Amino acid sequence: MTGFVDLNNIRLAYDGGDGTLALDGLTMAVQKGEFAAVVGPSGCGKSTLMKLATGLIRPQAGTVEVAGKEVDGPVSVAGMAFQNPSMLPWRTTLKNVMLPLEIVQPHRRRLKSEYESYVARAESLLEVVGLKGFGDKFPWQLSGGMQQRANLCRALIHDPALLMLDEPFGALDAFTREELWQVMRDLHAEKGFTVILVTHDLREAVFLADRVFVMSARPGRIIVERQVEFPRPRPIDLTYDGDFNDIVHELRGHIAEARAAA
Amino acid sequence: MTNERWIKAAPWLWTIGLFVVWEAACKGLDIAVFILPAPTDIWAAIVKYWSPIWKNSLQTLFTTTVGFLLAVVGGLALGLAIGWSRAIYAGLYPLMIGFNSIPKVAVVPILVIWFGIGTVPAVLTAFLIAFFPIVVNVATGLATIEPEMEDVLRALGAKKMDIMLKVGIPRSMPYFFGSLKIAITLAFVGSVISETVAANAGIGHMMLAAQSQFNVPLVWAGLVALAVLGIVMYAAMAWLEMRMTGWAHRSGRN
Ligand SMILES: Nc1ncnc2c1ncn2[C@@H]1O[C@H](COP(=O)(O)OP(=O)(O)OP(=O)(O)O)[C@@H](O)[C@H]1O
Ligand SMILES: [Mg+2]
């Protein structure tokens, strides 16, 4: 198989194989630079899929490959963001965003000597997500939406080739969410990283993704792959378009079926 | 006065009130000094015996502080070890529970057999009694790292050491500094117990000696000295906690 992220016939059960069977017979391939969205019924194993692709957990059967290499431990080419911003309250926003630089090579080695340029980089990222001037605030001085923006910056600071987003906009109000969709769209267009986005919001999936993967109920596998052909850059008004809503509708049907089958 | 200022003044007013009621009760009901000395009697004893009270207070302060510092070092180290490894946790936890359930006063005779009466058993009793809450708190801080935070870092290739240094240890600091208030109070209890049973100096010893001479006001003066020392040490730890982990209080507020 050829893809930047390749999951091949995965079977995964928790607790060393005796616990919940979360994924079974899951196969998916995401191309380099592609924006993939994963949707499915609640508890079908979407978060599990993210942990697999980043090497945080190993499958009982099947293979996981990222960037052409079999994954046998955490892959440091990835940046991750979850629904919970999980900022460290004793660090300023800027320091929180810069945390991955203290861990990932080669930045870790260079951080001291090139500190100024890294700070500039973090500040420009903060500006992109609309947090200019908030770098020296502590996370608890930011609103939930602002923390989530900072969380995105933290996932991106080390220029990951692969961005894993697990419902990052789930807890936000509709306006902030749409605004951050556009931020994501522009960042993806500019930097060309590969994205896997897990979401419950079908409009979000269709607006952002090149391809939407629909999962079955637990144990999860991919039951539908839907290509989304709208040209880029996509304007936010697209989400009120007839064709757009047809796709959302179609996906909704698939998930309803998957839930009924469970 | 505004409400705020009443609240500020309240601790002082209540303390003064307590002493006034106490004094009035002793004098009004004509309670014998032998049963319950009035605050003025105790004050007279404090003035009269100032020099021994001062010297013995310093001794108690010394044993408490040394025992407490040992407990901080040992508690921090063991807490980090337990929070670090589930194997160490599983192995040590039952032992620690068992150990902690022994009343520490029962250990004093053994310490006396080993070290003779005096400063060392007091220091060690303070250490033994104070060290448990520090261990538990530090380990709790480490054990409750958000799994998502850990995932984010591990996905970046962070080693266990990185996670401990960047997240675990800073995160457990509020727990650690919070436990110091409890630990210093316990250390104080430990050293006074030991001094009462097996020492020739310290407030505990002084009170025991005063009791055997039926010098009741001096016994009570010893209690007052203990209360003052206790408050001062507690306040010092509370201040330290505020200084070191202000972020935890501010972040909890909103
Ligand atoms: N750490 C774990 N230990 C044991 N079982 C787990 C663990 N994490 C998840 N599971 C189980 O695996 C299954 C899939 O969980 P997962 O979190 O991947 O679902 P999800 O699709 O992300 O759900 P949601 O849409 O609600 O976020 C669930 O049945 C869950 O109970
Ligand atoms: Mg999930």
Short mmCIF file of C-alpha atoms in Angstrom, two decimals, chain A residues 147-247:
data_model
loop_
_atom_site.label_atom_id
_atom_site.label_comp_id
_atom_site.label_asym_id
_atom_site.label_seq_id
_atom_site.Cartn_x
_atom_site.Cartn_y
_atom_site.Cartn_z
CA GLN A 147 -7.07 28.12 24.81
CA GLN A 148 -8.12 25.92 21.94
CA ARG A 149 -6.43 28.29 19.49
CA ALA A 150 -3.26 28.09 21.57
CA ASN A 151 -3.63 24.32 21.58
CA LEU A 152 -3.57 24.36 17.77
CA CYS A 153 -0.42 26.44 17.84
CA ARG A 154 1.21 23.96 20.18
CA ALA A 155 0.35 21.13 17.80
CA LEU A 156 1.93 23.04 14.91
CA ILE A 157 4.98 24.71 16.43
CA HIS A 158 7.47 22.02 15.47
CA ASP A 159 6.24 21.93 11.86
CA PRO A 160 4.87 18.40 12.03
CA ALA A 161 4.38 16.52 8.78
CA LEU A 162 1.27 14.95 10.29
CA LEU A 163 -1.37 16.75 12.30
CA MET A 164 -3.78 14.67 14.39
CA LEU A 165 -6.86 16.50 15.62
CA ASP A 166 -9.36 14.77 17.88
CA GLU A 167 -12.51 16.88 18.02
CA PRO A 168 -10.51 20.04 18.61
CA PHE A 169 -13.45 22.34 17.94
CA GLY A 170 -16.06 20.23 19.70
CA ALA A 171 -16.54 22.46 22.72
CA LEU A 172 -16.62 25.80 20.91
CA ASP A 173 -19.50 28.05 19.92
CA ALA A 174 -20.61 28.02 16.29
CA PHE A 175 -18.94 31.30 15.32
CA THR A 176 -15.58 30.49 16.84
CA ARG A 177 -15.75 27.08 15.26
CA GLU A 178 -16.32 28.48 11.79
CA GLU A 179 -13.52 30.94 12.30
CA LEU A 180 -11.13 28.19 13.32
CA TRP A 181 -12.20 26.07 10.34
CA GLN A 182 -10.93 28.87 8.16
CA VAL A 183 -7.73 29.13 10.15
CA MET A 184 -7.20 25.38 9.68
CA ARG A 185 -8.01 25.62 5.99
CA ASP A 186 -5.43 28.37 5.49
CA LEU A 187 -2.75 26.69 7.57
CA HIS A 188 -3.22 23.47 5.64
CA ALA A 189 -3.01 25.33 2.33
CA GLU A 190 0.12 27.18 3.44
CA LYS A 191 2.10 24.41 5.12
CA GLY A 192 0.89 21.36 3.23
CA PHE A 193 0.96 18.95 6.16
CA THR A 194 -1.16 15.82 6.27
CA VAL A 195 -4.16 16.05 8.58
CA ILE A 196 -6.36 13.45 10.20
CA LEU A 197 -9.29 15.13 11.87
CA VAL A 198 -11.75 13.25 14.05
CA THR A 199 -15.03 15.06 14.40
CA HIS A 200 -18.70 14.69 15.23
CA ASP A 201 -19.57 17.64 13.09
CA LEU A 202 -20.29 16.49 9.53
CA ARG A 203 -20.29 20.05 8.17
CA GLU A 204 -16.83 20.52 9.62
CA ALA A 205 -15.68 17.30 7.98
CA VAL A 206 -17.05 18.19 4.57
CA PHE A 207 -15.82 21.77 4.68
CA LEU A 208 -12.26 20.90 5.61
CA ALA A 209 -11.53 17.46 4.23
CA ASP A 210 -10.43 16.08 0.90
CA ARG A 211 -11.80 12.75 1.97
CA VAL A 212 -14.20 11.71 4.71
CA PHE A 213 -13.91 8.27 6.26
CA VAL A 214 -17.01 6.86 7.90
CA MET A 215 -16.54 4.26 10.61
CA SER A 216 -18.88 1.49 11.69
CA ALA A 217 -20.08 1.07 15.24
CA ARG A 218 -17.66 -0.69 17.58
CA PRO A 219 -15.61 -2.65 16.74
CA GLY A 220 -14.73 0.08 14.29
CA ARG A 221 -13.69 -0.27 10.68
CA ILE A 222 -14.03 2.02 7.66
CA ILE A 223 -17.34 1.44 5.90
CA VAL A 224 -17.41 4.41 3.52
CA GLU A 225 -14.81 6.69 1.97
CA ARG A 226 -16.29 9.83 0.51
CA GLN A 227 -14.17 12.06 -1.70
CA VAL A 228 -15.03 15.76 -1.36
CA GLU A 229 -14.23 17.51 -4.62
CA PHE A 230 -14.95 21.17 -3.90
CA PRO A 231 -12.12 23.35 -5.21
CA ARG A 232 -9.82 25.07 -2.74
CA PRO A 233 -9.67 27.58 -1.22
CA ARG A 234 -13.22 26.93 -0.08
CA PRO A 235 -15.21 29.94 1.11
CA ILE A 236 -17.18 29.52 4.33
CA ASP A 237 -20.39 30.27 2.39
CA LEU A 238 -19.91 26.91 0.76
CA THR A 239 -21.38 25.37 3.89
CA TYR A 240 -24.77 26.80 2.95
CA ASP A 241 -24.56 25.43 -0.57
CA GLY A 242 -26.93 22.79 -1.91
CA ASP A 243 -24.20 20.37 -3.10
CA PHE A 244 -22.45 20.75 0.22
CA ASN A 245 -25.55 19.85 2.14
CA ASP A 246 -26.17 16.86 -0.10
CA ILE A 247 -22.84 15.39 0.95
#
